[in-house]
CSV table of C-alpha atoms and ligand atoms in Angstrom, one decimal:
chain,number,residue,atom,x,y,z
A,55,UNK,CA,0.0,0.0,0.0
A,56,UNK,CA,1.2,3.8,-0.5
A,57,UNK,CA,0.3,6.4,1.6
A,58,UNK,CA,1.1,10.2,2.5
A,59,UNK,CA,3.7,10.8,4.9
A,60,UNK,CA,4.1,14.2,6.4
A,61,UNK,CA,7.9,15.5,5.7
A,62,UNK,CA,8.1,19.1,5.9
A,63,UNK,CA,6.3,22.0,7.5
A,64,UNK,CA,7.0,26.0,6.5
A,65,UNK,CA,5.6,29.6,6.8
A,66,UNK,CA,5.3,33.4,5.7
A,67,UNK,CA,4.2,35.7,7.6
A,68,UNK,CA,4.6,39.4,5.6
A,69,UNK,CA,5.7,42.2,7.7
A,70,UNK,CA,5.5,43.0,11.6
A,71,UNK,CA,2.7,42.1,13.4
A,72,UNK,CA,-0.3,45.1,13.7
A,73,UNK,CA,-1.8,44.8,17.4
A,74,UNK,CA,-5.6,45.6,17.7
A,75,UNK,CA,-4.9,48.7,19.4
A,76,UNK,CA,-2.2,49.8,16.4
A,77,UNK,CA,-5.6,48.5,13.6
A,78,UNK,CA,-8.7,50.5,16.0
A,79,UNK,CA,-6.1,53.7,15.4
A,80,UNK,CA,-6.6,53.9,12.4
A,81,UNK,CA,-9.5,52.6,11.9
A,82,UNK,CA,-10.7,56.0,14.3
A,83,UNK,CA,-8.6,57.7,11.6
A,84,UNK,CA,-11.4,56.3,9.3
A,85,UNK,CA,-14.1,57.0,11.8
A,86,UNK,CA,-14.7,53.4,12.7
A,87,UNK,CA,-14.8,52.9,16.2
A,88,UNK,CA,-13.6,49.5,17.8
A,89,UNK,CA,-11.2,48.4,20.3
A,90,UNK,CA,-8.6,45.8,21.4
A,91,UNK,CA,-11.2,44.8,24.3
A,92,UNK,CA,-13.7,44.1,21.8
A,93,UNK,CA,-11.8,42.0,20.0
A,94,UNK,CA,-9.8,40.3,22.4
A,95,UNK,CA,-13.4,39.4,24.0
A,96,UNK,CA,-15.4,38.3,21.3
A,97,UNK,CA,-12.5,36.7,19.0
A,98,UNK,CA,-9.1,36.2,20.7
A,99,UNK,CA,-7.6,38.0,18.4
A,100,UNK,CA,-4.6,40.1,19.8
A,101,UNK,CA,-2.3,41.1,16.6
A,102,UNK,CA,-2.1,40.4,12.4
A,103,UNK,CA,0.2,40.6,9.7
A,104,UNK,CA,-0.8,42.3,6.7
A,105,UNK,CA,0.9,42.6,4.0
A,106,UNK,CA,2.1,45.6,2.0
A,107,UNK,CA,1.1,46.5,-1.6
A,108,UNK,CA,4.0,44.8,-3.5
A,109,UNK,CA,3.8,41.4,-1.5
A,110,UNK,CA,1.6,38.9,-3.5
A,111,UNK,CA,-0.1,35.2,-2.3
A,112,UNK,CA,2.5,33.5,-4.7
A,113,UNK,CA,5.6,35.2,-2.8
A,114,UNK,CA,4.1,34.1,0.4
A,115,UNK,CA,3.4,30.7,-0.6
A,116,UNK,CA,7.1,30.5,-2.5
A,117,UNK,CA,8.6,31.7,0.9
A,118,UNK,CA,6.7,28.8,2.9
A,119,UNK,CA,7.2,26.3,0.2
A,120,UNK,CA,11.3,26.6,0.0
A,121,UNK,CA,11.1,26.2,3.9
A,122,UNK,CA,8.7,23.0,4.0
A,123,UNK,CA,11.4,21.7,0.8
A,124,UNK,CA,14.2,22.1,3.0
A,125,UNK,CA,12.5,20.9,6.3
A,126,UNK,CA,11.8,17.6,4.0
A,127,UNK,CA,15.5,17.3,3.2
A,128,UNK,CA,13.8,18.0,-1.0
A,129,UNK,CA,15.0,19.6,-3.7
A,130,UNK,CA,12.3,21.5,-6.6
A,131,UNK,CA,13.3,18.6,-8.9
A,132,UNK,CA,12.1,16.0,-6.3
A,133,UNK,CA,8.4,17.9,-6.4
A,134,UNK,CA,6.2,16.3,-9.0
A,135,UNK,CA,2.5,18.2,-7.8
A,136,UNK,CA,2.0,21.6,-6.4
A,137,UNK,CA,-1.4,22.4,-4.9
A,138,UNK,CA,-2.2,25.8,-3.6
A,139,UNK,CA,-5.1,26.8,-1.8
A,140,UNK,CA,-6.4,30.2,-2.3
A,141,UNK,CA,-9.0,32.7,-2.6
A,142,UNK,CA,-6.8,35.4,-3.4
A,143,UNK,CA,-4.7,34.6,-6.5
A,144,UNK,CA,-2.0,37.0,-8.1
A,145,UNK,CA,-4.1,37.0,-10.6
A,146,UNK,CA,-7.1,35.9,-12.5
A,147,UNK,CA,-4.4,33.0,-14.4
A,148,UNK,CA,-2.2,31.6,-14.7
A,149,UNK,CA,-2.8,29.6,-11.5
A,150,UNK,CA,-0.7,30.6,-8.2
A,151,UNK,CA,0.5,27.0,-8.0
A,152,UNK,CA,1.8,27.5,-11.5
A,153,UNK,CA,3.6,31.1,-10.1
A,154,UNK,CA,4.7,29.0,-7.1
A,155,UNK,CA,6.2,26.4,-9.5
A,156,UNK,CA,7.9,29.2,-11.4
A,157,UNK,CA,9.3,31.0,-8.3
A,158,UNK,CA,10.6,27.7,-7.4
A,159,UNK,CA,12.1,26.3,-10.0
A,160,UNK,CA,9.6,23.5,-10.0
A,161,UNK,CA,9.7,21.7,-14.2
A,162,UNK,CA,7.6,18.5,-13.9
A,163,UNK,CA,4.0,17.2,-13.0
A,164,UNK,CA,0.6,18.9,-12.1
A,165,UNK,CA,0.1,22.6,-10.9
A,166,UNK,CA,-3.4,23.8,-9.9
A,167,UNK,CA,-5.0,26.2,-7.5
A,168,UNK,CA,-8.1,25.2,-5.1
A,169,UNK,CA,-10.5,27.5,-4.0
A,170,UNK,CA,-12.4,26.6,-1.1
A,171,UNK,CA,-12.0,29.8,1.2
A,172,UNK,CA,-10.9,28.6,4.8
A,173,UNK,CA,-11.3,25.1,4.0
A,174,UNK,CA,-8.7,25.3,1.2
A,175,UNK,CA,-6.0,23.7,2.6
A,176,UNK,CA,-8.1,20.7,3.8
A,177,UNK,CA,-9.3,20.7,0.1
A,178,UNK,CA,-6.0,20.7,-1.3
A,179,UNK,CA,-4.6,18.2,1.4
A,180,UNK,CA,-7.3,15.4,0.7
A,181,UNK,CA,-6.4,16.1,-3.0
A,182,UNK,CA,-2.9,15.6,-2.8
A,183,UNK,CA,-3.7,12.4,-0.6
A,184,UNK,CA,-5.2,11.0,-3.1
A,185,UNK,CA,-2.9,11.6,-5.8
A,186,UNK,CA,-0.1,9.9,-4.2
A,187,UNK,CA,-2.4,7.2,-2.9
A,188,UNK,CA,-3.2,6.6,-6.6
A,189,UNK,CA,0.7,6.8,-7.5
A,190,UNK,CA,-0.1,9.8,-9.5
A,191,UNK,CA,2.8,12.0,-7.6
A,192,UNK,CA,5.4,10.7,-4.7
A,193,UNK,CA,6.4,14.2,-3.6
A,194,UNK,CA,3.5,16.9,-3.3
A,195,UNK,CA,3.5,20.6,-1.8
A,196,UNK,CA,0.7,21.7,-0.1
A,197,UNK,CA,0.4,25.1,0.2
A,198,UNK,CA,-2.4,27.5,1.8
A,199,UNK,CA,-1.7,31.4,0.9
A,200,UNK,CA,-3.7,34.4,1.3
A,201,UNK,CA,-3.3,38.3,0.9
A,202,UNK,CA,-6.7,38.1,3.0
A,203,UNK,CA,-6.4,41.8,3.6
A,204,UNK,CA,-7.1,42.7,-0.3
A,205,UNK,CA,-10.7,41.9,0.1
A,206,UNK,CA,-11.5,43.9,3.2
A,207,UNK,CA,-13.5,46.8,3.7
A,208,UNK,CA,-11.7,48.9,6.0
A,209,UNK,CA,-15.2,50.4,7.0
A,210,UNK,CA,-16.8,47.5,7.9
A,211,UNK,CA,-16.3,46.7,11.8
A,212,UNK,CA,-17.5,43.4,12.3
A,213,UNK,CA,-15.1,42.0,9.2
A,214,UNK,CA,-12.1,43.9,9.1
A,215,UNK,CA,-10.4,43.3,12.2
A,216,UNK,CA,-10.8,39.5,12.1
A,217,UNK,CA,-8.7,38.4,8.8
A,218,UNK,CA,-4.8,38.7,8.3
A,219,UNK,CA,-2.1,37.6,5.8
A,220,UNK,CA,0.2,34.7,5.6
A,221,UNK,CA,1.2,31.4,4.2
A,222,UNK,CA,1.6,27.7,5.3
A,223,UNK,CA,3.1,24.9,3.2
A,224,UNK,CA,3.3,21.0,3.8
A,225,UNK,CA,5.2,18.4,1.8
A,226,UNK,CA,3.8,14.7,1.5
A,227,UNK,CA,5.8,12.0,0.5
A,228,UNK,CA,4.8,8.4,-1.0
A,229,UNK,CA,5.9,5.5,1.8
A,230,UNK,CA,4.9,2.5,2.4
A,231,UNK,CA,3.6,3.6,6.5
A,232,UNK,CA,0.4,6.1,7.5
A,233,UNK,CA,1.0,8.9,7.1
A,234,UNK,CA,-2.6,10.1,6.5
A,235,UNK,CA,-5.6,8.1,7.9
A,236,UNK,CA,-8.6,9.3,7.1
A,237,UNK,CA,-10.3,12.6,5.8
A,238,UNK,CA,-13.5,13.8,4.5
A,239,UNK,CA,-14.8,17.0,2.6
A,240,UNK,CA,-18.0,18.6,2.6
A,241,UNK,CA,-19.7,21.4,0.8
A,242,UNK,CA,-23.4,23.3,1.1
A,243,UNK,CA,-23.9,26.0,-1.6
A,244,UNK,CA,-27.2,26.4,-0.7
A,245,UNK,CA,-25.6,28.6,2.4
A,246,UNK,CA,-22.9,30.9,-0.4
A,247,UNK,CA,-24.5,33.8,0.8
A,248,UNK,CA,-23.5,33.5,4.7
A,249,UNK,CA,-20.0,34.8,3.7
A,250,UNK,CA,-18.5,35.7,0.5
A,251,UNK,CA,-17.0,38.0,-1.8
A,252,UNK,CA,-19.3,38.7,-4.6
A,253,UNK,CA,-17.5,40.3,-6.9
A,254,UNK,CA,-15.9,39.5,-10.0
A,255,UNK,CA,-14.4,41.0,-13.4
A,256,UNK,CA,-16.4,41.4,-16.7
A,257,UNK,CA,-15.5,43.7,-19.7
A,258,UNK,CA,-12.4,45.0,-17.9
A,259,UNK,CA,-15.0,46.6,-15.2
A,260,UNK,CA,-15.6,44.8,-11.3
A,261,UNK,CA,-19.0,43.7,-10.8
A,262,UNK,CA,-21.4,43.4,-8.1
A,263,UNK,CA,-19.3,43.7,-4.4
A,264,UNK,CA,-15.9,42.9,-4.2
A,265,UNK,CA,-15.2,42.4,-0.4
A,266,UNK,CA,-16.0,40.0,2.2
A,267,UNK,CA,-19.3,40.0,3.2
A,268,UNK,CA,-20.0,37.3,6.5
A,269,UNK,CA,-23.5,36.7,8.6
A,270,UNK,CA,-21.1,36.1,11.9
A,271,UNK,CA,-23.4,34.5,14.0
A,272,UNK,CA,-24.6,32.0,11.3
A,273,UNK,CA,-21.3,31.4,10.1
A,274,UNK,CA,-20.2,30.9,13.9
A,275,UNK,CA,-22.8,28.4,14.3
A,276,UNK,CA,-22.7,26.4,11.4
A,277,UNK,CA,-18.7,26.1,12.2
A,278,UNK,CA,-19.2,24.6,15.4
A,279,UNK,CA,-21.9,21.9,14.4
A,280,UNK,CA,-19.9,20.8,11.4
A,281,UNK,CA,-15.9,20.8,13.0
A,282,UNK,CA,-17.9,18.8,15.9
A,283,UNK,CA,-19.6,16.2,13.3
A,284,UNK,CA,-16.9,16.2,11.0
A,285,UNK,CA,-14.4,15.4,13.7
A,286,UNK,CA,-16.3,12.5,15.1
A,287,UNK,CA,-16.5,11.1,11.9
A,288,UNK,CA,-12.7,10.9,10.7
A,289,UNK,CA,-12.1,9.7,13.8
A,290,UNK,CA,-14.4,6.9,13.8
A,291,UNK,CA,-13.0,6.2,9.9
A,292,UNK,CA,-9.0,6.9,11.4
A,293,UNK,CA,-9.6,4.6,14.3
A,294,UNK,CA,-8.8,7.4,17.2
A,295,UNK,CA,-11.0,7.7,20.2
A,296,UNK,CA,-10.8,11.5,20.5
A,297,UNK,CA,-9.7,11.6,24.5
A,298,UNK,CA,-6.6,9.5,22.3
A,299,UNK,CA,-5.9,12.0,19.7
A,300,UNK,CA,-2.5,14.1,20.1
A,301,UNK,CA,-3.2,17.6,18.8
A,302,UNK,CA,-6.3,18.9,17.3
A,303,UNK,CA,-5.4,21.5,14.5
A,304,UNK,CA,-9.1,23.0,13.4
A,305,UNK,CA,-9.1,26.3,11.4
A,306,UNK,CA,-8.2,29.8,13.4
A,307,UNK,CA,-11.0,31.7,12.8
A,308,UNK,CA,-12.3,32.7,16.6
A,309,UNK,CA,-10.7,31.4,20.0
A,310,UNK,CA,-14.5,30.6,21.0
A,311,UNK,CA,-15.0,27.9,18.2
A,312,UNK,CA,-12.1,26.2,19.1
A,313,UNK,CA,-13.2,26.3,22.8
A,314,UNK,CA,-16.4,25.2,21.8
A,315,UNK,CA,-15.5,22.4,19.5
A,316,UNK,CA,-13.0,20.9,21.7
A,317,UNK,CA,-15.4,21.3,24.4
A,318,UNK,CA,-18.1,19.2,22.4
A,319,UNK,CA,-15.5,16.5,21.7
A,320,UNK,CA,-14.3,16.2,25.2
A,321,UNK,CA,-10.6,17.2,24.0
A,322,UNK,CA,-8.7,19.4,26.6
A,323,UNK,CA,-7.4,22.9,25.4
A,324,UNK,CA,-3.8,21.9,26.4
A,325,UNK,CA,-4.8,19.8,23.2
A,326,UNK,CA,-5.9,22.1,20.5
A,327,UNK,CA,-3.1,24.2,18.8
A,328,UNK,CA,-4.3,28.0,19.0
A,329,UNK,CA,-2.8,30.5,16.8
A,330,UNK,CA,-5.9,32.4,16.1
A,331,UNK,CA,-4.2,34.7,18.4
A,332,UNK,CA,-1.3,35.9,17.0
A,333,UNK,CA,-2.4,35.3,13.1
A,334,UNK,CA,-5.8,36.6,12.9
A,335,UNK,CA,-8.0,34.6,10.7
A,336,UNK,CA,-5.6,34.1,7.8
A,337,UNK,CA,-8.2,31.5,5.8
A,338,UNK,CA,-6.8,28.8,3.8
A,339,UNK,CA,-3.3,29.6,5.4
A,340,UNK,CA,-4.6,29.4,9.2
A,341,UNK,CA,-4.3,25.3,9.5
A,342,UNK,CA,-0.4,25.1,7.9
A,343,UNK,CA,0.2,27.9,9.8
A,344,UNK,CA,-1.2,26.5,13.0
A,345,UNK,CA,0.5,23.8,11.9
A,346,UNK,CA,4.2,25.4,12.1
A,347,UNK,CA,3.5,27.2,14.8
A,348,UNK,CA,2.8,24.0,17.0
A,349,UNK,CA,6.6,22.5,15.1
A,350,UNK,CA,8.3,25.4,16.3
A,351,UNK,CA,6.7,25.2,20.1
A,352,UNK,CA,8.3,21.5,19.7
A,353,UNK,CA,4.9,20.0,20.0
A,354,UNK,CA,5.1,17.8,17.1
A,355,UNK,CA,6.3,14.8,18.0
A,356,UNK,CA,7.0,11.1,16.1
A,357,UNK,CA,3.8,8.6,16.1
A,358,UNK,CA,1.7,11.5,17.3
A,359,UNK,CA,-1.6,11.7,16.1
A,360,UNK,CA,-3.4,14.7,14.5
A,361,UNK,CA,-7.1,16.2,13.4
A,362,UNK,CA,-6.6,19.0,11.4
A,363,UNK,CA,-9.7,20.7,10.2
A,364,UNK,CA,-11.0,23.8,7.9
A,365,UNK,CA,-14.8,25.4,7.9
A,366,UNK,CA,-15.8,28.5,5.6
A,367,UNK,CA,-17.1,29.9,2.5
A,368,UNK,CA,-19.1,27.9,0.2
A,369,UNK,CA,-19.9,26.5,3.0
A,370,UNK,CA,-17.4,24.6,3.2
A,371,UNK,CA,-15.5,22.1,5.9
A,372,UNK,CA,-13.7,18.8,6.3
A,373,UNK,CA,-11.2,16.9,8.2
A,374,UNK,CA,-8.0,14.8,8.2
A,375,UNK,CA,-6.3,12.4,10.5
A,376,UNK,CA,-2.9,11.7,10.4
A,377,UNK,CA,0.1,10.1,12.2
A,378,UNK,CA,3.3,11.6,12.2
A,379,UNK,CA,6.4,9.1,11.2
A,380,UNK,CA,8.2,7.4,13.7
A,381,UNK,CA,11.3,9.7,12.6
A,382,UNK,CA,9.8,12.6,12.2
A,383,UNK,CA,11.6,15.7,13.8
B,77,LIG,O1,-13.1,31.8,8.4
B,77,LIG,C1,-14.5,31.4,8.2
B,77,LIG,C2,-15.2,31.2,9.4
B,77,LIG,N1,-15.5,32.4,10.1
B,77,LIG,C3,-15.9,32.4,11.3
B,77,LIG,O2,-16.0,31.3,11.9
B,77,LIG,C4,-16.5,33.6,12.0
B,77,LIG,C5,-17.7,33.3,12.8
B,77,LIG,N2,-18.3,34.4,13.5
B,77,LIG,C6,-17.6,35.0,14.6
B,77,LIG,O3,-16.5,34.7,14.9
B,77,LIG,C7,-18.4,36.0,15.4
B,77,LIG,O4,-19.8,36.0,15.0
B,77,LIG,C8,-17.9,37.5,15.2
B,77,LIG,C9,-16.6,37.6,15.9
B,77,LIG,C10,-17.8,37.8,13.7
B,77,LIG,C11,-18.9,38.5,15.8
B,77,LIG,O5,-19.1,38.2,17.2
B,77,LIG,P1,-20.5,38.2,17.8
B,77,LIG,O6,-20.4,37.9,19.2
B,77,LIG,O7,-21.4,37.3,17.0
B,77,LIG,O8,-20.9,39.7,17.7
B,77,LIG,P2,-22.1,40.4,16.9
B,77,LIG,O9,-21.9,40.3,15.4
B,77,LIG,O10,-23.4,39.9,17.4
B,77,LIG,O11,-22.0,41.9,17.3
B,77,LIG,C12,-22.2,42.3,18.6
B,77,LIG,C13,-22.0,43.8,18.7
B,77,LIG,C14,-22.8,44.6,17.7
B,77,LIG,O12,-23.3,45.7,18.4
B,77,LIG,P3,-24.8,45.8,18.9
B,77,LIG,O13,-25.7,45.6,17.7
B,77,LIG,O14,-24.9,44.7,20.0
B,77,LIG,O15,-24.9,47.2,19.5
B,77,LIG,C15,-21.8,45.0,16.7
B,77,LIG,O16,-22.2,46.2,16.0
B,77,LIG,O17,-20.6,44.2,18.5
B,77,LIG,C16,-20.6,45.2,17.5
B,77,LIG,N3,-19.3,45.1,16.7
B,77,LIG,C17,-18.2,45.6,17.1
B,77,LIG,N4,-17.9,46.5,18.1
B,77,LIG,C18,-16.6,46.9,18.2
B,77,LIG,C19,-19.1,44.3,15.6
B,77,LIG,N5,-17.8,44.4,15.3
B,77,LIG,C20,-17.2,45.2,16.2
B,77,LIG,C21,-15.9,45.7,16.3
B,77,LIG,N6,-15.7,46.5,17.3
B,77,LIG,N7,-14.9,45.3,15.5
């Protein structure tokens, strides 16, 4: 049997960080009134980084994928499928995977984008799974990259101060161990307008609203009940009682979810990687970031188990189980 084996973690994260009380100054300077209480309360939000006009989703994801290469001990000519999760390409084509493949120096096999807002990198995870489970690749990169902070309206309180930039990359490698165990995706269109950016380009012109739109408390709801049913599921499928699993990794959209969801599941927050904190909601890069974050706190650790998990526009969600190698450092 072939499965995916996790090798190699990176990251990007543009800039400095912007504390909440740095973004409510000038969002006064705009006349929009919030604070770092508010936020801190109802979010767990404390800082972002955004990025500056010149920095693009494909540098970011080029920055994270060179690190997860080298973390994996792999050269560009070892990668033979480059998956990126994004909802905010360079540009309307060539595909950022195929920028990401350029900036690398990446000449053979499959390049495409996925776009499945905050459940992107699960998207693209699953896809890459299955590719190497089919022997279609033996060395993918994952990547999830977003210049989130390009489709925010810098008027609209109750969205702007929840998103942020960045970029997280993973590398999966054919062997002959698990590696990934289980995952499953999920998508409702009928619920597209809860959160969404309904805008797009025609004649040269934008049409209809290009910024992020999201019914919070709907959206908030709907995340909980599906990371809760989703989880139980790929559990069941991966064999993992969840008072067994090592580290849940769900999507960092709001510090309450992830209380509630581990709550639901009877997992203890000593057990849930938060970074939700630090990186704002950064969409289809918040798990890989989460992800790196938890490496570089040394909390990885070999034969571990994990459940990482996206929820967002579409609506969308899913789910993955893995075990980390025996070796893996
Ligand atoms: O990544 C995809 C997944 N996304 C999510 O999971 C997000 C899910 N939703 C949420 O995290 C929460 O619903 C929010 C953080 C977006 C909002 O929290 P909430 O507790 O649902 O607040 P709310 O929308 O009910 O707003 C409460 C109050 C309102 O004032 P009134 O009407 O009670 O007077 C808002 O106008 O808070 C006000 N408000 C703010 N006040 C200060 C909204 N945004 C702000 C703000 N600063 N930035």
């Amino acid at each position: 049997m072939i499965y995916s084996q996790l090798r190699g973690i990176g990251h990007a994260l543009p800039g400095n960080p912007v504390s909440n009380e740095v973004l409510a100054g000038r969002l006064a300077e705009l006349g929009i009134e919030t604070s770092d209480q508010w936020i801190r309360e109802r979010t767990g939000i404390t800082q972002r980084y955004l990025a500056d006009p010149t920095t693009t989703t494909s540098m970011l994801a080029a920055e994270a994928g060179r690190e997860a290469l080298a973390h994996a001990g792999l050269a560009a000519s070892d990668i033979d499928l480059v998956i990126v999760a994004t909802s905010t390409p360079d540009i309307i084509f060539p595909s950022t995977a195929c920028l990401v493949q350029k900036r690398l120096g990446i000449h053979q096999g499959p390049a495409f984008d996925i776009q499945a807002v905050c459940s992107g990198f699960l998207y693209a995870l699953a896809t890459a799974d299955l590719y190497i489970r089919a022997g279609k690749a033996t060395n993918a990169l994952v990547v999830g990259a977003e210049v989130f902070s390009r489709l925010l309206d810098w008027r609209d309180r109750s969205t702007c101060v929840l998103f942020g930039d960045g970029a997280g990359a993973v590398v999966l490698r054919a062997e002959s161990q698990p590696g990934i165990l289980a995952h499953r995706l999920e998508a409702r269109g009928e619920f597209e307008n809860i959160l969404r950016a309904a805008g797009g380009v025609h004649g040269g012109a934008i049409q209809g609203h290009p910024f992020l739109t999201m019914e919070g408390q709907a959206v908030f709801k709907m995340a909980v009940e599906s990371l809760e049913s989703s989880a139980r599921q790929v559990l069941a499928e991966a064999g993992i009682a969840p008072e067994d699993l090592g580290l849940l990794i769900p999507h960092q959209a709001n510090m309450r979810i992830l209380q509630m969801t581990a709550k639901r599941l009877g997992i203890p927050m000593e057990r849930v990687v938060v970074a939700v904190d630090r990186h704002a909601n950064t969409s289809a890069a918040s798990v890989p970031l989460a992800m790196h974050l938890a490496h570089q706190e040394g909390r990885l650790l070999p034969g571990q188990t994990l459940l990482l998990q996206g929820v967002g526009g579409g609506f969308t969600w899913g789910s993955l189980a893995l075990r980390l190698a025996p070796d893996f450092a």
